[in-house]
Coordinates of C-alpha atoms in Angstrom, one line a residue:
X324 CA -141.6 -62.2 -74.3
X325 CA -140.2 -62.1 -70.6
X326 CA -137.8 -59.4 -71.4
X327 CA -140.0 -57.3 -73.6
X328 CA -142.3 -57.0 -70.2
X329 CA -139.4 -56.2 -68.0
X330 CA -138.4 -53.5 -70.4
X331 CA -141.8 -52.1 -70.3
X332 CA -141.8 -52.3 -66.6
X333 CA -138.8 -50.4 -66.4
X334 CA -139.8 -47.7 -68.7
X335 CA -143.2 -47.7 -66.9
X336 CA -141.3 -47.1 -63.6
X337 CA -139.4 -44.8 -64.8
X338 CA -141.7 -42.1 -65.9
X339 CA -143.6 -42.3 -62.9
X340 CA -141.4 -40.3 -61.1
X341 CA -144.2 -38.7 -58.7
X342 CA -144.4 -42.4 -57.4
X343 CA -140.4 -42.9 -57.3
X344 CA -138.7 -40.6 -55.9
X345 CA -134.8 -40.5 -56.6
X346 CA -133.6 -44.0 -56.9
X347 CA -134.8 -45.9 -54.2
X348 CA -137.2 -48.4 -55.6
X349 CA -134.5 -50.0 -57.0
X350 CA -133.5 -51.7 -54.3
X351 CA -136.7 -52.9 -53.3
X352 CA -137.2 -54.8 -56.7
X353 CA -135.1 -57.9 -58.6
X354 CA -134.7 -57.8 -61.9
X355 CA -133.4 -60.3 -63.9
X356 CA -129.9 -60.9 -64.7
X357 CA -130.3 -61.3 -68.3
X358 CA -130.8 -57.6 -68.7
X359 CA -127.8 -56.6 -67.1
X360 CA -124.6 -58.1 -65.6
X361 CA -125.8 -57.0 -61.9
X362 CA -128.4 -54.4 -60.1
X363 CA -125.1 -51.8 -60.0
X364 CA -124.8 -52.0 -63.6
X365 CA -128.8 -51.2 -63.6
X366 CA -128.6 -48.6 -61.3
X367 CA -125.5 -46.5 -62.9
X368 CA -127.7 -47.2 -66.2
X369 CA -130.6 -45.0 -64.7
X370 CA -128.4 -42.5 -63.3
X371 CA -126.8 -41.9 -66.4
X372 CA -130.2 -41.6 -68.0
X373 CA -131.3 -39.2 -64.7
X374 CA -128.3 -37.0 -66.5
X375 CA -128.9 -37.0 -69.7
X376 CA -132.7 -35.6 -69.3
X377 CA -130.9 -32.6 -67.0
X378 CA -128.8 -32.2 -70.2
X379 CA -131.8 -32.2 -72.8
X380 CA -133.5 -30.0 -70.3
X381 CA -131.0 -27.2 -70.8
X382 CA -131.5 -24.1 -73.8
X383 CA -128.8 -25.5 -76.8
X384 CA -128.5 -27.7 -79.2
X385 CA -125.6 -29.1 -77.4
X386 CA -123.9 -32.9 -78.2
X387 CA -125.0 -35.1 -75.8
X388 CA -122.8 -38.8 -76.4
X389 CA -123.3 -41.5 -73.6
X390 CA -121.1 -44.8 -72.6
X391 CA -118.0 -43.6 -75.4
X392 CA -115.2 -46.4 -75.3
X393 CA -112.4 -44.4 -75.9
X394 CA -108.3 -46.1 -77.0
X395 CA -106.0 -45.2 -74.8
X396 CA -102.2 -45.3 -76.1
X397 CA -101.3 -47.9 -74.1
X398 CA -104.0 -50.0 -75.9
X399 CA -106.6 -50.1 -73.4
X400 CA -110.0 -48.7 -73.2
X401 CA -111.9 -46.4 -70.9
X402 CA -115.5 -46.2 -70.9
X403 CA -116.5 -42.4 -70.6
X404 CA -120.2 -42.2 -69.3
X405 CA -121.3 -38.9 -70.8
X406 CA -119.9 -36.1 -72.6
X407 CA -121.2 -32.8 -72.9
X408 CA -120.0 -31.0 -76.3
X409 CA -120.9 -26.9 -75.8
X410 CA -119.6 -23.6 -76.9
X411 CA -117.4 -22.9 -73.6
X412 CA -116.1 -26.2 -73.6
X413 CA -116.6 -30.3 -73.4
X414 CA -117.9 -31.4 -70.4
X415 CA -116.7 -35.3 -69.2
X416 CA -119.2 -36.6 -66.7
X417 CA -118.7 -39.4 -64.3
X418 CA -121.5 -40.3 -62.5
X419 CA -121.4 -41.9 -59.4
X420 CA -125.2 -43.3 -58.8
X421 CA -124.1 -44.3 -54.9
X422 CA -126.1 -43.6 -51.8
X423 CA -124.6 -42.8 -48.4
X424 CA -121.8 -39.8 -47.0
X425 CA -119.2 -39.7 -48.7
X426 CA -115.9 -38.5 -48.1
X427 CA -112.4 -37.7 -50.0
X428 CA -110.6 -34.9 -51.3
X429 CA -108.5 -35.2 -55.1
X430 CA -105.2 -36.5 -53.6
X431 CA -106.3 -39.4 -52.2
X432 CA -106.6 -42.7 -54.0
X433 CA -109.5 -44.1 -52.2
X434 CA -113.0 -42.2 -51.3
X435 CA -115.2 -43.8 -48.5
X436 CA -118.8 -44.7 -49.0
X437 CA -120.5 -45.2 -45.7
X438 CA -124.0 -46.5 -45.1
X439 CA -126.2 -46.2 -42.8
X440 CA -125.5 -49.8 -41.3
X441 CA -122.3 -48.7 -40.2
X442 CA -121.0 -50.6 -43.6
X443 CA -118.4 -48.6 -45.3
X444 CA -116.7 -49.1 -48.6
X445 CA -113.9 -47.7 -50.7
X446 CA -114.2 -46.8 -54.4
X447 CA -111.2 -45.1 -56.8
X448 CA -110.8 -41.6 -56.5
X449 CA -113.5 -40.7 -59.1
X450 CA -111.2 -37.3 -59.9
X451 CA -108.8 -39.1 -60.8
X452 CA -110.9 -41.9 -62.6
X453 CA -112.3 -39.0 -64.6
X454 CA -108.6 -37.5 -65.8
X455 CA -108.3 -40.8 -66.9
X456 CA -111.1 -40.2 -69.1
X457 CA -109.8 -36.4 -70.3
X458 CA -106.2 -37.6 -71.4
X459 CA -108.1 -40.5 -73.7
X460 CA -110.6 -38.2 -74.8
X461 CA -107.7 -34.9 -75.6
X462 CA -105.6 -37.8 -77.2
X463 CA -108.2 -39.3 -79.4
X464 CA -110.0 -36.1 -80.3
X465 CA -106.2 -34.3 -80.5
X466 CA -108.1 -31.5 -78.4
X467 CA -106.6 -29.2 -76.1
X468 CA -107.0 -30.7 -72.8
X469 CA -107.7 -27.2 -71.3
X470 CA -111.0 -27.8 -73.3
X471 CA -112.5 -30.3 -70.5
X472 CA -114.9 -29.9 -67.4
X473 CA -114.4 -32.5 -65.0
X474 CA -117.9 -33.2 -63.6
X475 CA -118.4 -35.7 -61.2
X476 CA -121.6 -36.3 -60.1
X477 CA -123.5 -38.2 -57.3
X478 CA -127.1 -39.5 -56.8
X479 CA -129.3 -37.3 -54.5
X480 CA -129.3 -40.1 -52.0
X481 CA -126.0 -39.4 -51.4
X482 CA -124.6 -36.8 -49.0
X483 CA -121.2 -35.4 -49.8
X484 CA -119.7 -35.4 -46.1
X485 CA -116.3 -33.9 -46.5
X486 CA -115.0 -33.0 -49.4
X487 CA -111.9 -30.9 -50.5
X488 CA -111.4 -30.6 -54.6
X489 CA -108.7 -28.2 -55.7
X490 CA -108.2 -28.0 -59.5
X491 CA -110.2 -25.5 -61.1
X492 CA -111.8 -27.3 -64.1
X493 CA -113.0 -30.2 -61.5
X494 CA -116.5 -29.9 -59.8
X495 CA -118.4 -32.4 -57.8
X496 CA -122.3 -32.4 -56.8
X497 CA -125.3 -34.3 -56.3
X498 CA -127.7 -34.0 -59.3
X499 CA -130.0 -31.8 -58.2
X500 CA -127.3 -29.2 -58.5
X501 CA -126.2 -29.8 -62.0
X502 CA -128.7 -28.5 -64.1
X503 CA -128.4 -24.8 -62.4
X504 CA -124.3 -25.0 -62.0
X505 CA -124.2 -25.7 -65.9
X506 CA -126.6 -22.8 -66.7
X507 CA -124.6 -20.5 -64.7
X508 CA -121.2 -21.8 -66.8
X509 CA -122.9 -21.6 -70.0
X510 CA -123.8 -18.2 -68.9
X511 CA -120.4 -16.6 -67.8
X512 CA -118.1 -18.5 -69.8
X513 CA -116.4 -17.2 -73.1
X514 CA -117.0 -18.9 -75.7
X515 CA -114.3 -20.8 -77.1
X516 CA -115.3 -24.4 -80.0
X517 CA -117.4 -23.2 -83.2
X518 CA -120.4 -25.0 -84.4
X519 CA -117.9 -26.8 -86.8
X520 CA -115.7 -27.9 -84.3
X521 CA -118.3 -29.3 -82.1
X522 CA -120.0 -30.9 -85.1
X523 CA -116.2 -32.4 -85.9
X524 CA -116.0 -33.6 -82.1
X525 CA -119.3 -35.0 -82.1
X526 CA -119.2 -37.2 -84.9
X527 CA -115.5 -38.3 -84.3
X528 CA -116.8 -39.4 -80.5
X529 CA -119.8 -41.2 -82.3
X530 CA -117.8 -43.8 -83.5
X531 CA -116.8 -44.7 -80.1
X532 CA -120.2 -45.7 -79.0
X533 CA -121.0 -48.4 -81.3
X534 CA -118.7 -51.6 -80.8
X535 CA -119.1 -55.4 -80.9
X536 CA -119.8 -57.2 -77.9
X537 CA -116.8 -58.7 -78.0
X538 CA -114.8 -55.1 -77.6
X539 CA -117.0 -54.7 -74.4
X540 CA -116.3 -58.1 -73.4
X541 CA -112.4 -57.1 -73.3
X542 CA -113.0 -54.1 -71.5
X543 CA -115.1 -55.4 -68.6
X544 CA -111.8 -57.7 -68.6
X545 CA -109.6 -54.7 -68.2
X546 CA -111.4 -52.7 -65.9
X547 CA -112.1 -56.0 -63.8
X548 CA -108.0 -56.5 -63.4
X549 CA -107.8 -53.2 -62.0
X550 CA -110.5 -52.8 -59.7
X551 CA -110.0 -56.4 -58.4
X552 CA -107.3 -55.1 -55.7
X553 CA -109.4 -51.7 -55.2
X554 CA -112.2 -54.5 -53.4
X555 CA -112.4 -53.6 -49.4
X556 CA -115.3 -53.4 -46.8
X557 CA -115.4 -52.5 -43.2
X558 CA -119.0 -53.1 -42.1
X559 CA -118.2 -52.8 -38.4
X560 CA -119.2 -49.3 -36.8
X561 CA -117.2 -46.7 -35.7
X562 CA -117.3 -44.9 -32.5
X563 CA -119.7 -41.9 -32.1
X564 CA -116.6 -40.0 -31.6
X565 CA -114.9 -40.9 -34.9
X566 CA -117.7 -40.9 -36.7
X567 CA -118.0 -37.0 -36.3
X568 CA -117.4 -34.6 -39.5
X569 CA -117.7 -30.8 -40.2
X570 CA -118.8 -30.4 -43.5
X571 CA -117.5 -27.4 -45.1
X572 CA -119.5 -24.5 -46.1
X573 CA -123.0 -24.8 -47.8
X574 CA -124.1 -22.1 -50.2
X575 CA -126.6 -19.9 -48.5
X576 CA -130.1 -20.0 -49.1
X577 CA -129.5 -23.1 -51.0
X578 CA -132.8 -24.8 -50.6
X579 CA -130.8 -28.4 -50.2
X580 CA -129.0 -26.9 -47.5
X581 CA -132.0 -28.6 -44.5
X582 CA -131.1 -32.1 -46.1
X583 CA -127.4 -31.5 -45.6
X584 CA -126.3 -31.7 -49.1
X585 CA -123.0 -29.5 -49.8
X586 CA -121.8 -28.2 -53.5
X587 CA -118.4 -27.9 -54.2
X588 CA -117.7 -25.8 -56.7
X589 CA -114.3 -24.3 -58.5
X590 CA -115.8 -22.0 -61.0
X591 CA -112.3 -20.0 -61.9
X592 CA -112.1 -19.2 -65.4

């Protein structure tokens, strides 16, 4: 009974999204732990979902396919958190529900996540967590891998700091920028997967979402092996001095532009 009125609650919550804003109230309530393994596991949950309703939102009848555990061939797993199937190509979304400035560029191992307590925290280069995620997916689905979009997406409580992305199929941006940067793709881009072939992809990458617990089980394992040494924290403060950054250029007239959220986009076809 206890968890049918917590899931309630949550559902209640989130549909009242004049009262919520973005994320925050999530860190003002507790939830409990039989629901999920921890409030991070809650939180990259909603921002998922945040994600998929920007997809539904968009004019196609698109494949949406959320939290895919895909083989690898070295007999692992990697959990992919959405997947975008479209004409001009398959979009692999990572989303990164985080609050904060971030900073990193695609040839470093580590980004920073800093808070406003002076706290800051290292995470795995998303970019290259996400072409983790293409070569399972182009080996599984024996697709092209010049099919895939690298999206990596953060919260709109996050400000991207500094950020330098070169490769042309990776973008990165908060959410409120998604929905318009895929219209614009979806607009320009040749088209390049039939119906069929999407259909084919779609229902191959089905199969992926429904395992036993006991498959998840071993993958939490897996991925709890390798982040185990990523684990580091430096909550004292830095100087005024080093704490300066020049963010690179924001897109004029971009309405986000007075809350100092950049866009950095590689739209080359």
């Amino acid at each position: 009974m206890e968890l049918i009125l917590v899931v309630a609650l949550i559902v209640f919550l989130l549909r009242k999204k004049d009262l919520f804003k973005g994320l925050d109230f999530l860190n003002k309530i507790s939830l409990p732990q039989s629901l999920f393994s921890d409030e991070k596991d809650l939180k990259g949950a909603i921002g998922e979902d945040y994600i998929q309703g920007i997809l539904l939102k968009l004019p196609s009848s698109n494949s949406i396919l959320r939290n895919i555990y895909v083989p690898t061939k070295e007999g692992n797993t990697v959990e992919v958190d959405l997947v975008y199937i479209t004409e001009v190509g398959i979009y692999v979304i990572e989303s990164k529900n985080y609050s904060g400035w971030i900073f990193g560029n695609d040839q470093q191992k580590y980004w920073i996540q800093t808070l406003k307590s002076g706290e800051k925290n290292r995470f795995y280069n998303p970019v290259w967590q996400n072409e983790g995620h293409i070569r399972a997916l182009s080996q599984y689905l024996q697709a092209d891998p010049g099919l895939f979009r690298s999206y990596i997406i953060f919260s709109n409580r996050c400000t991207i700091k500094e950020m330098s992305v070169s490769k042309k199929h990776v973008v990165v941006m908060n959410r409120s920028d998604l929905y318009d940067t895929l219209l614009l793709e979806m607009s320009e881009k040749p088209c390049i997967l039939t119906k069929e072939k999407m259909e084919a992809f779609s229902e191959k990458l089905k199969e992926l979402t429904f395992i036993s617990t006991e498959m998840k089980e071993r993958h939490i394992e897996q991925v709890q092996k390798r982040t185990d040494s990523l684990t580091w924290k430096n909550p004292k403060r830095r100087s005024e001095s080093q704490n300066r950054v020049v963010p690179l250029s924001r897109n004029k007239g971009d309405k986000n532009n007075e809350t100092g959220k950049v866009i950095y986009l590689n739209l080359k076809k």
